[in-house]
Short mmCIF file of C-alpha atoms in Angstrom, two decimals:
data_model
loop_
_atom_site.label_atom_id
_atom_site.label_comp_id
_atom_site.label_asym_id
_atom_site.label_seq_id
_atom_site.Cartn_x
_atom_site.Cartn_y
_atom_site.Cartn_z
CA MET K 1 139.58 -48.19 -58.94
CA ASN K 2 136.81 -48.16 -56.34
CA HIS K 3 136.45 -44.65 -54.92
CA GLU K 4 134.15 -44.23 -51.93
CA PRO K 5 131.97 -41.09 -51.91
CA SER K 6 133.27 -38.31 -49.69
CA LEU K 7 132.02 -35.04 -48.26
CA LEU K 8 131.88 -32.31 -50.90
CA LYS K 9 134.09 -29.25 -50.39
CA GLN K 10 131.81 -26.30 -51.11
CA LEU K 11 131.49 -24.12 -48.01
CA LYS K 12 132.94 -20.59 -48.05
CA LEU K 13 133.62 -18.18 -45.20
CA TRP K 14 130.10 -16.76 -45.14
CA HIS K 15 128.65 -20.27 -44.97
CA ILE K 16 130.78 -21.01 -41.93
CA VAL K 17 129.75 -17.78 -40.23
CA VAL K 18 126.06 -18.53 -40.84
CA ILE K 19 126.46 -22.05 -39.43
CA GLY K 20 128.20 -20.72 -36.32
CA LEU K 21 125.71 -17.91 -35.69
CA GLY K 22 122.82 -20.28 -36.32
CA TYR K 23 124.26 -22.66 -33.74
CA MET K 24 124.70 -19.81 -31.24
CA ALA K 25 121.12 -18.62 -31.83
CA PRO K 26 121.24 -14.79 -31.53
CA MET K 27 117.82 -14.67 -29.83
CA ALA K 28 119.14 -16.90 -27.04
CA VAL K 29 120.31 -13.74 -25.27
CA PHE K 30 116.72 -13.24 -24.10
CA ASP K 31 116.22 -16.82 -22.88
CA THR K 32 118.69 -16.45 -20.00
CA PHE K 33 118.38 -12.68 -19.46
CA GLY K 34 116.17 -12.82 -16.38
CA ILE K 35 118.22 -15.52 -14.67
CA VAL K 36 121.56 -13.81 -15.40
CA THR K 37 120.17 -10.44 -14.27
CA GLU K 38 119.54 -12.02 -10.88
CA SER K 39 122.88 -13.84 -10.67
CA THR K 40 124.92 -10.76 -11.68
CA GLY K 41 122.96 -8.16 -9.76
CA GLY K 42 121.94 -6.36 -12.96
CA HIS K 43 125.24 -6.57 -14.88
CA VAL K 44 124.38 -8.91 -17.74
CA SER K 45 126.32 -6.86 -20.32
CA GLY K 46 129.42 -6.92 -18.13
CA ALA K 47 129.11 -10.68 -17.76
CA TYR K 48 128.79 -11.10 -21.53
CA ALA K 49 131.86 -8.90 -22.14
CA PHE K 50 133.88 -10.87 -19.59
CA THR K 51 132.72 -14.19 -21.08
CA LEU K 52 133.60 -13.10 -24.63
CA ILE K 53 137.14 -12.12 -23.65
CA ALA K 54 137.66 -15.33 -21.68
CA ILE K 55 136.18 -17.66 -24.30
CA LEU K 56 138.24 -16.09 -27.10
CA PHE K 57 141.35 -17.84 -25.79
CA THR K 58 139.70 -21.22 -26.36
CA ALA K 59 138.26 -20.07 -29.71
CA ILE K 60 141.78 -19.16 -30.85
CA SER K 61 142.97 -22.61 -29.75
CA TYR K 62 140.35 -24.20 -32.02
CA GLY K 63 141.61 -22.05 -34.88
CA LYS K 64 145.18 -23.21 -34.31
CA MET K 65 144.21 -26.87 -34.23
CA VAL K 66 142.07 -26.78 -37.37
CA LYS K 67 145.08 -25.35 -39.22
CA ALA K 68 147.06 -28.42 -38.21
CA PHE K 69 144.27 -31.01 -38.62
CA PRO K 70 141.49 -29.83 -40.97
CA GLY K 71 139.29 -32.89 -40.40
CA ALA K 72 135.60 -33.18 -39.59
CA GLY K 73 135.98 -34.46 -36.03
CA SER K 74 136.75 -31.24 -34.13
CA SER K 75 138.04 -31.99 -30.60
CA TYR K 76 137.88 -35.74 -31.31
CA THR K 77 140.31 -35.41 -34.23
CA TYR K 78 142.68 -33.08 -32.38
CA ALA K 79 142.94 -35.29 -29.30
CA GLN K 80 143.28 -38.40 -31.44
CA GLN K 81 146.07 -36.99 -33.59
CA VAL K 82 148.01 -35.13 -30.90
CA MET K 83 147.64 -37.31 -27.80
CA ASN K 84 146.32 -40.79 -28.36
CA PRO K 85 143.55 -42.40 -30.46
CA SER K 86 141.91 -43.83 -27.34
CA ILE K 87 141.92 -40.45 -25.63
CA GLY K 88 140.54 -38.99 -28.85
CA PHE K 89 137.66 -41.47 -28.77
CA LEU K 90 136.85 -40.64 -25.14
CA VAL K 91 136.95 -36.90 -25.90
CA GLY K 92 134.65 -37.45 -28.88
CA TRP K 93 132.43 -39.73 -26.81
CA THR K 94 131.92 -37.13 -24.08
CA ALA K 95 131.57 -34.31 -26.62
CA LEU K 96 128.63 -36.24 -28.06
CA LEU K 97 126.66 -35.24 -24.96
CA ASP K 98 126.78 -31.68 -26.24
CA TYR K 99 126.19 -32.56 -29.90
CA LEU K 100 123.42 -35.10 -29.31
CA PHE K 101 121.36 -33.16 -26.79
CA LEU K 102 121.35 -29.73 -28.43
CA PRO K 103 119.00 -30.95 -31.20
CA MET K 104 116.74 -32.25 -28.41
CA ILE K 105 116.83 -28.88 -26.65
CA ASN K 106 115.79 -27.14 -29.86
CA ALA K 107 112.94 -29.61 -30.30
CA LEU K 108 111.75 -28.89 -26.76
CA LEU K 109 112.02 -25.12 -27.24
CA THR K 110 110.06 -25.34 -30.48
CA ASN K 111 107.34 -27.24 -28.64
CA ILE K 112 107.23 -24.56 -25.91
CA TYR K 113 106.84 -21.71 -28.42
CA LEU K 114 104.24 -23.46 -30.59
CA SER K 115 102.30 -24.82 -27.62
CA SER K 116 101.90 -21.26 -26.33
CA LEU K 117 100.27 -20.35 -29.65
CA PHE K 118 98.32 -23.61 -30.10
CA PRO K 119 97.75 -25.01 -26.59
CA GLY K 120 95.41 -27.75 -27.77
CA VAL K 121 98.01 -29.55 -29.91
CA PRO K 122 99.82 -32.43 -28.14
CA LYS K 123 103.54 -32.05 -27.39
CA ALA K 124 104.40 -35.11 -29.48
CA VAL K 125 103.05 -33.50 -32.66
CA TRP K 126 105.41 -30.53 -32.49
CA ILE K 127 108.49 -32.51 -31.46
CA ILE K 128 108.04 -35.29 -34.05
CA SER K 129 107.31 -32.75 -36.80
CA PHE K 130 110.38 -30.71 -35.86
CA VAL K 131 112.67 -33.76 -35.83
CA VAL K 132 111.35 -35.06 -39.16
CA ILE K 133 111.82 -31.69 -40.88
CA MET K 134 115.36 -31.26 -39.48
CA THR K 135 116.27 -34.78 -40.59
CA ILE K 136 114.92 -34.43 -44.11
CA MET K 137 116.63 -31.09 -44.68
CA ASN K 138 119.98 -32.41 -43.45
CA ILE K 139 119.77 -35.43 -45.74
CA PHE K 140 119.95 -33.12 -48.74
CA SER K 141 122.97 -31.00 -49.66
CA VAL K 142 124.73 -28.86 -47.09
CA HIS K 143 124.40 -25.87 -49.40
CA LEU K 144 120.59 -26.08 -49.29
CA THR K 145 120.58 -26.38 -45.51
CA VAL K 146 122.92 -23.42 -45.04
CA SER K 147 120.99 -21.26 -47.52
CA PHE K 148 117.78 -21.81 -45.56
CA GLY K 149 119.63 -21.21 -42.30
CA THR K 150 120.89 -17.89 -43.66
CA LEU K 151 117.33 -16.58 -43.93
CA LEU K 152 116.56 -17.68 -40.38
CA VAL K 153 119.70 -16.07 -38.93
CA ALA K 154 119.09 -12.86 -40.89
CA PHE K 155 115.55 -12.61 -39.48
CA GLN K 156 116.83 -13.04 -35.92
CA ILE K 157 119.44 -10.32 -36.38
CA LEU K 158 116.82 -8.01 -37.92
CA VAL K 159 114.50 -8.47 -34.92
CA ALA K 160 117.43 -7.87 -32.56
CA ILE K 161 118.25 -4.61 -34.39
CA ILE K 162 114.59 -3.52 -34.22
CA PHE K 163 114.65 -4.27 -30.49
CA ILE K 164 117.74 -2.10 -30.03
CA ILE K 165 116.17 0.79 -31.98
CA LEU K 166 112.86 0.59 -30.12
CA SER K 167 114.48 0.34 -26.70
CA ALA K 168 116.85 3.22 -27.44
CA THR K 169 113.95 5.49 -28.46
CA THR K 170 111.30 4.49 -25.93
CA GLN K 171 113.10 3.93 -22.66
CA GLY K 172 113.17 7.64 -21.74
CA GLN K 173 116.44 7.55 -19.81
CA GLU K 174 120.07 8.36 -20.47
CA LEU K 175 122.64 5.78 -21.44
CA SER K 176 124.67 4.41 -18.56
CA PHE K 177 127.62 2.10 -17.85
CA LYS K 178 125.69 0.36 -15.06
CA PRO K 179 124.85 -2.74 -17.13
CA PHE K 180 128.62 -3.25 -17.38
CA ILE K 181 129.96 -2.03 -14.08
CA SER K 182 128.75 -0.15 -10.99
CA GLU K 183 129.51 0.24 -7.30
CA SER K 184 127.69 -3.00 -6.53
CA ALA K 185 129.47 -5.03 -9.23
CA SER K 186 132.20 -7.53 -8.39
CA ILE K 187 134.30 -10.15 -10.12
CA SER K 188 132.37 -12.90 -8.36
CA LEU K 189 129.07 -11.60 -9.76
CA LEU K 190 130.47 -11.45 -13.29
CA LEU K 191 131.84 -14.97 -12.91
CA ASN K 192 128.43 -16.19 -11.76
CA GLY K 193 126.96 -14.84 -14.98
CA ALA K 194 129.82 -16.22 -17.06
CA ALA K 195 129.14 -19.71 -15.72
CA ILE K 196 125.74 -19.53 -17.44
CA LEU K 197 126.64 -17.48 -20.51
CA CYS K 198 129.78 -19.29 -21.71
CA PHE K 199 127.62 -21.96 -23.35
CA SER K 200 126.05 -19.28 -25.55
CA PHE K 201 129.31 -19.31 -27.54
CA LEU K 202 129.26 -22.95 -28.65
CA GLY K 203 128.92 -22.02 -32.33
CA PHE K 204 132.65 -21.66 -32.95
CA ASP K 205 133.15 -25.25 -31.76
CA ALA K 206 130.49 -26.63 -34.11
CA VAL K 207 131.92 -25.17 -37.31
CA THR K 208 135.14 -27.16 -36.93
CA THR K 209 133.12 -30.31 -37.67
CA MET K 210 132.51 -28.88 -41.15
CA ALA K 211 136.21 -28.62 -42.04
CA GLU K 212 136.13 -31.39 -44.65
CA GLU K 213 133.32 -29.60 -46.49
CA THR K 214 135.03 -26.20 -46.40
CA LEU K 215 137.20 -24.67 -49.10
CA LYS K 216 140.69 -24.03 -47.70
CA PRO K 217 139.61 -24.99 -44.16
CA GLU K 218 143.01 -24.19 -42.62
CA LYS K 219 142.38 -20.53 -43.51
CA THR K 220 138.59 -20.27 -43.67
CA ILE K 221 137.68 -21.97 -40.37
CA PRO K 222 140.03 -19.93 -38.11
CA LYS K 223 138.74 -16.69 -39.66
CA GLY K 224 135.18 -17.90 -39.28
CA ILE K 225 135.72 -18.82 -35.63
CA LEU K 226 136.86 -15.31 -34.72
CA ILE K 227 134.07 -13.66 -36.74
CA ILE K 228 131.44 -15.91 -35.13
CA ALA K 229 132.66 -15.35 -31.57
CA CYS K 230 133.10 -11.59 -31.97
CA THR K 231 129.88 -11.02 -33.92
CA GLY K 232 127.81 -13.14 -31.56
CA GLY K 233 129.46 -11.56 -28.54
CA ALA K 234 128.90 -8.01 -29.84
CA LEU K 235 125.24 -8.80 -30.53
CA PHE K 236 124.75 -10.36 -27.08
CA ILE K 237 126.43 -7.42 -25.35
CA THR K 238 124.49 -4.75 -27.25
CA VAL K 239 121.07 -6.38 -26.89
CA SER K 240 121.59 -7.17 -23.21
CA TYR K 241 122.76 -3.60 -22.59
CA PHE K 242 119.53 -2.01 -23.79
CA ALA K 243 117.45 -4.72 -22.14
CA GLN K 244 119.27 -4.07 -18.85
CA LEU K 245 118.52 -0.34 -19.05
CA LEU K 246 114.84 -1.25 -19.24
CA PHE K 247 115.04 -3.92 -16.53
CA PRO K 248 117.95 -3.02 -14.22
CA SER K 249 116.77 -5.42 -11.52
CA ALA K 250 115.48 -8.98 -11.54
CA SER K 251 112.67 -7.90 -9.21
CA LEU K 252 111.01 -6.17 -12.17
CA PHE K 253 110.25 -9.52 -13.80
CA HIS K 254 107.22 -11.59 -12.85
CA ASP K 255 108.90 -14.74 -14.19
CA LEU K 256 112.71 -14.90 -14.55
CA GLU K 257 112.58 -17.80 -17.04
CA GLY K 258 109.89 -16.04 -19.09
CA ALA K 259 111.59 -12.65 -19.06
CA SER K 260 111.86 -12.48 -22.85
CA ALA K 261 108.09 -12.16 -23.31
CA GLU K 262 107.91 -9.38 -20.72
CA ILE K 263 110.77 -7.48 -22.39
CA ALA K 264 109.16 -7.73 -25.84
CA TYR K 265 105.77 -6.59 -24.56
CA LYS K 266 107.20 -3.54 -22.81
CA ILE K 267 109.12 -2.54 -25.94
CA GLY K 268 106.39 -2.87 -28.58
CA GLY K 269 103.21 -4.31 -27.13
CA GLN K 270 101.49 -7.41 -28.46
CA LEU K 271 102.54 -6.79 -32.07
CA PHE K 272 106.26 -6.81 -31.33
CA GLN K 273 105.76 -9.63 -28.83
CA SER K 274 104.30 -11.74 -31.67
CA ILE K 275 107.24 -10.86 -33.94
CA PHE K 276 109.56 -11.64 -31.06
CA VAL K 277 108.06 -15.11 -30.60
CA ALA K 278 108.42 -15.73 -34.35
CA ALA K 279 112.11 -14.79 -34.14
CA ALA K 280 112.59 -17.07 -31.15
CA LEU K 281 110.97 -19.89 -33.10
CA THR K 282 113.27 -19.33 -36.11
CA SER K 283 116.15 -19.37 -33.64
CA THR K 284 115.35 -22.92 -32.55
CA ILE K 285 114.89 -24.03 -36.17
CA ALA K 286 118.21 -22.53 -37.28
CA SER K 287 120.04 -23.98 -34.30
CA GLY K 288 118.25 -27.29 -34.80
CA LEU K 289 119.44 -27.49 -38.40
CA VAL K 290 123.12 -26.81 -37.73
CA SER K 291 123.30 -28.80 -34.47
CA HIS K 292 121.83 -31.79 -36.31
CA MET K 293 124.37 -31.24 -39.09
CA SER K 294 127.41 -30.95 -36.81
CA ALA K 295 126.40 -33.97 -34.71
CA SER K 296 126.19 -36.12 -37.84
CA ARG K 297 129.67 -34.96 -38.88
CA LEU K 298 131.17 -35.86 -35.53
CA LEU K 299 129.73 -39.37 -35.82
CA TYR K 300 131.09 -39.53 -39.36
CA ALA K 301 134.60 -38.59 -38.18
CA ILE K 302 134.55 -41.34 -35.55
CA GLY K 303 133.05 -43.86 -37.97
CA LYS K 304 135.35 -43.30 -40.95
CA ASP K 305 138.75 -43.61 -39.26
CA GLY K 306 140.78 -46.78 -39.15
CA TYR K 307 140.29 -47.59 -35.46
CA ARG K 308 136.81 -49.07 -35.95
CA TYR K 309 135.25 -47.46 -32.91
CA LEU K 310 131.95 -47.43 -34.81
CA PRO K 311 130.85 -49.55 -37.83
CA ARG K 312 132.32 -47.79 -40.85
CA ARG K 313 129.69 -48.94 -43.35
CA ILE K 314 127.05 -47.07 -41.32
CA PHE K 315 128.77 -44.18 -39.57
CA GLY K 316 131.43 -43.63 -42.24
CA TYR K 317 128.97 -43.78 -45.14
CA ILE K 318 128.46 -40.85 -47.52
CA HIS K 319 125.54 -40.91 -49.95
CA PRO K 320 126.92 -40.69 -53.52
CA LYS K 321 124.32 -38.14 -54.66
CA THR K 322 123.67 -35.89 -51.66
CA LYS K 323 127.29 -36.09 -50.39
CA THR K 324 126.00 -36.18 -46.82
CA PRO K 325 126.39 -38.82 -44.05
CA VAL K 326 122.81 -39.98 -44.50
CA TRP K 327 122.74 -42.74 -41.87
CA ASN K 328 124.23 -40.43 -39.25
CA VAL K 329 121.61 -37.81 -40.04
CA VAL K 330 118.86 -40.41 -39.59
CA ILE K 331 120.44 -41.70 -36.37
CA ILE K 332 120.59 -38.17 -34.91
CA GLY K 333 116.96 -37.71 -35.87
CA GLY K 334 115.98 -40.93 -34.14
CA LEU K 335 117.90 -40.03 -30.98
CA SER K 336 116.31 -36.58 -30.97
CA LEU K 337 112.95 -38.24 -30.36
CA ILE K 338 114.19 -38.98 -26.84
CA SER K 339 113.15 -35.38 -26.17
CA LEU K 340 109.56 -36.67 -26.02
CA GLY K 341 110.37 -37.93 -22.52
CA LEU K 342 112.65 -35.09 -21.38
CA SER K 343 112.08 -31.72 -19.79
CA LEU K 344 113.99 -28.66 -21.01
CA GLU K 345 115.82 -28.38 -17.69
CA LYS K 346 117.08 -31.98 -17.83
CA ALA K 347 118.15 -31.72 -21.47
CA THR K 348 120.02 -28.45 -20.86
CA SER K 349 121.96 -29.91 -17.95
CA LEU K 350 123.29 -32.67 -20.19
CA ILE K 351 125.23 -30.51 -22.69
CA ASN K 352 127.61 -28.67 -20.36
CA PHE K 353 129.89 -31.58 -19.42
CA GLY K 354 130.58 -32.53 -23.04
CA ALA K 355 131.27 -28.94 -24.06
CA LEU K 356 133.78 -28.42 -21.23
CA ILE K 357 135.59 -31.67 -22.06
CA ALA K 358 135.89 -30.59 -25.70
CA PHE K 359 137.08 -27.07 -24.83
CA SER K 360 139.61 -28.30 -22.27
CA SER K 361 141.05 -30.97 -24.58
CA VAL K 362 141.61 -28.47 -27.39
CA ASN K 363 143.60 -26.11 -25.16
CA ILE K 364 145.73 -29.05 -24.02
CA ALA K 365 146.16 -30.21 -27.63
CA VAL K 366 147.54 -26.80 -28.66
CA PHE K 367 150.21 -27.00 -25.96
CA ILE K 368 151.21 -30.58 -26.80
CA HIS K 369 151.17 -30.23 -30.59
CA TYR K 370 152.94 -26.91 -31.03
CA PHE K 371 155.04 -26.47 -27.89
CA ILE K 372 156.08 -30.09 -27.25
CA HIS K 373 155.87 -31.92 -30.58
CA GLN K 374 156.91 -29.06 -32.86
CA ASN K 375 159.23 -27.45 -30.30
CA LYS K 376 157.96 -23.89 -30.91
CA ARG K 377 159.64 -22.32 -27.90
CA SER K 378 160.45 -18.79 -28.95
CA LEU K 379 158.90 -15.84 -27.11
CA SER K 380 155.94 -15.85 -29.50
CA GLY K 381 155.69 -19.62 -29.01
CA TYR K 382 155.42 -19.26 -25.24
CA ILE K 383 152.70 -16.64 -25.70
CA SER K 384 150.73 -18.45 -28.41
CA TYR K 385 151.10 -22.06 -27.31
CA VAL K 386 151.52 -21.83 -23.54
CA LEU K 387 150.10 -18.59 -22.15
CA MET K 388 146.97 -18.30 -24.31
CA PRO K 389 145.74 -21.91 -23.93
CA LEU K 390 146.61 -21.65 -20.22
CA LEU K 391 144.39 -18.59 -19.84
CA GLY K 392 141.63 -20.41 -21.71
CA SER K 393 142.06 -23.40 -19.41
CA LEU K 394 141.93 -21.24 -16.26
CA PHE K 395 138.56 -19.85 -17.30
CA LEU K 396 137.33 -23.37 -18.07
CA PHE K 397 138.56 -24.50 -14.65
CA PHE K 398 136.17 -22.02 -13.09
CA MET K 399 133.41 -23.39 -15.31
CA TRP K 400 134.19 -26.88 -14.02
CA LEU K 401 133.87 -25.64 -10.43
CA ASN K 402 130.44 -24.20 -11.25
CA LEU K 403 129.16 -27.18 -13.20
CA GLU K 404 125.78 -28.42 -12.02
CA LYS K 405 125.89 -31.65 -10.03
CA THR K 406 123.40 -33.31 -12.37
CA SER K 407 125.49 -32.48 -15.40
CA LEU K 408 128.67 -33.67 -13.67
CA LEU K 409 127.09 -36.95 -12.56
CA ILE K 410 125.61 -37.76 -15.96
CA GLY K 411 128.88 -36.79 -17.64
CA ILE K 412 130.87 -39.14 -15.42
CA VAL K 413 128.43 -42.00 -16.04
CA TRP K 414 128.58 -41.37 -19.79
CA SER K 415 132.40 -41.33 -19.68
CA VAL K 416 132.49 -44.61 -17.75
CA ILE K 417 130.27 -46.19 -20.40
CA GLY K 418 132.75 -45.01 -23.04
CA ILE K 419 135.68 -46.52 -21.13
CA ILE K 420 133.85 -49.84 -20.78
CA TYR K 421 133.12 -49.81 -24.51
CA LEU K 422 136.84 -49.36 -25.24
CA LEU K 423 137.83 -52.19 -22.89
CA ILE K 424 135.30 -54.58 -24.42
CA ALA K 425 136.41 -53.66 -27.92
CA ARG K 426 140.04 -54.27 -26.97
CA ARG K 427 139.25 -57.68 -25.51
CA LYS K 428 137.44 -58.66 -28.69
CA ASN K 429 140.41 -57.35 -30.71
CA THR K 430 138.14 -55.25 -32.90
CA ILE K 431 140.35 -52.20 -32.41
CA THR K 432 143.89 -51.54 -31.36
CA ILE K 433 144.64 -49.33 -28.39
CA PRO K 434 147.90 -47.57 -29.31
CA THR K 435 150.45 -46.35 -26.81
CA PHE K 436 150.77 -42.69 -25.79
CA HIS K 437 153.08 -40.48 -27.79
CA PHE K 438 153.77 -37.22 -25.97
CA ASP K 439 157.29 -36.80 -27.35
#
C-alpha cells in the first residue's frame, strides 16, 4: 500500500505552552505600553486584566472545538466541519491575514532592533537574513524548533522577572491599586486599552494549528490554551503594573512608541537597557519561529483536504524525513519578504481583521456544534454552549467597532478576493460547493 507521509505526533503539553507563549511574545507588553498608558489614562494593568477575562471566553471556545475536531486547521477546520466547507475556506482565507503578516511584523521588528545597534547595515540585510533563518529552522523537525524557542521564551521571562525585581526595589514608592482602578478610571478607558491589547493574546489561537502533531490533542491543547492565556495574562498584568508605578502618566514619556527603551533605562541604566534590547530581539525571533510554523500548518490543512481549494501536491505535502510541510514553509518564507516594502504600522494593521474573523467564527461554531447539532440543552449546556460563547462574541463585537479603517478595508478586499476565487473554482468544477447543514 502507498502511504503518504504525515505530520509526526510528538508534541507534549510543555511544547504547546512554549509555542503559545513564544507566539504571544512576553516582551510585547513593553511595545504598546506608552500608547496604552495614554489611551487608558494610566490604567494599563486594569486594561490587561479586563482583556484577559474577556478573551478567556473565546479561548475556552477554542478548547471546546479542538476536542471535537483535533485537526491542524484551527478556525478553518471548525467552520468547515460545523457549518459549511465553503464558509470554512473563507474563514481560513481571512485568517491567513493574521498568520501571513505576523512573520512579516517580526521581520520588521528585528530590523528595527538590529538597525538601532548597527545603523550602517541596510534594512534588506536584516530582513532577508531573518526570513532565511526562520525558514531553514522550520524545515527541520518541530521538536528542534520548539527546543530552540524554549530557550528564547525562558530568556524573555527571566528579563521580565529581573525588571519586576528592579522596579520593586528602586521605585521608592508604595504599592498602589491605581494602575488597575482609580477615581479617573472608567469602563470606556479600559475598553480603549482592550481594543489594542486583545491581540497580545493570539498565542492560544496559534497552538490549535499544531493539533495533528500533538499527543492526545483533545486533552493537551485545551489545557495548553488555558495555561498560555493565564500565564501570558499574569505576566502582562504584573509587568505593566510595576511599569505603571514608574510611569503613571503618558506625559512622562518622550516617545510613546519608544517607551520600552525609556523604561529600561530608568530601571537599570545602559546595562539593563542593552539586556532589554536583547530580550526584545529574542522575542521577535521566538514569535517569528512559531508564527512561521503555524502559518505553514494552516496552509497544510487547507491543502490536504478533499475540496481542492489549494493544490494538494504542494500545500498538502509532508516531507518523508523531516515530517514537516516543507513547501508551505518555503512559501511562507517567500511571502515574508514582502516586508521589505512594508512599514511596521501597515503590517500591524493587516493582522487584526483576520484574527477577529477567526475568533468570531469559533464562538459561533461552539454554539452550532454543541447546542444545535448535538442538542446539549441542559442548564450546563446553556451556560457552556450559549452563554460563554455569547459573552466572548460580545467582547469581539466591541473589537469590531474599534477596528482601524485600514484594517477593515484591506480585510474586506481580501475577503472579496477569496469569494471570487471560490466562484471561479466552482465554474471550472475543480471543487464542489456543498449545501449548508445547520440541522
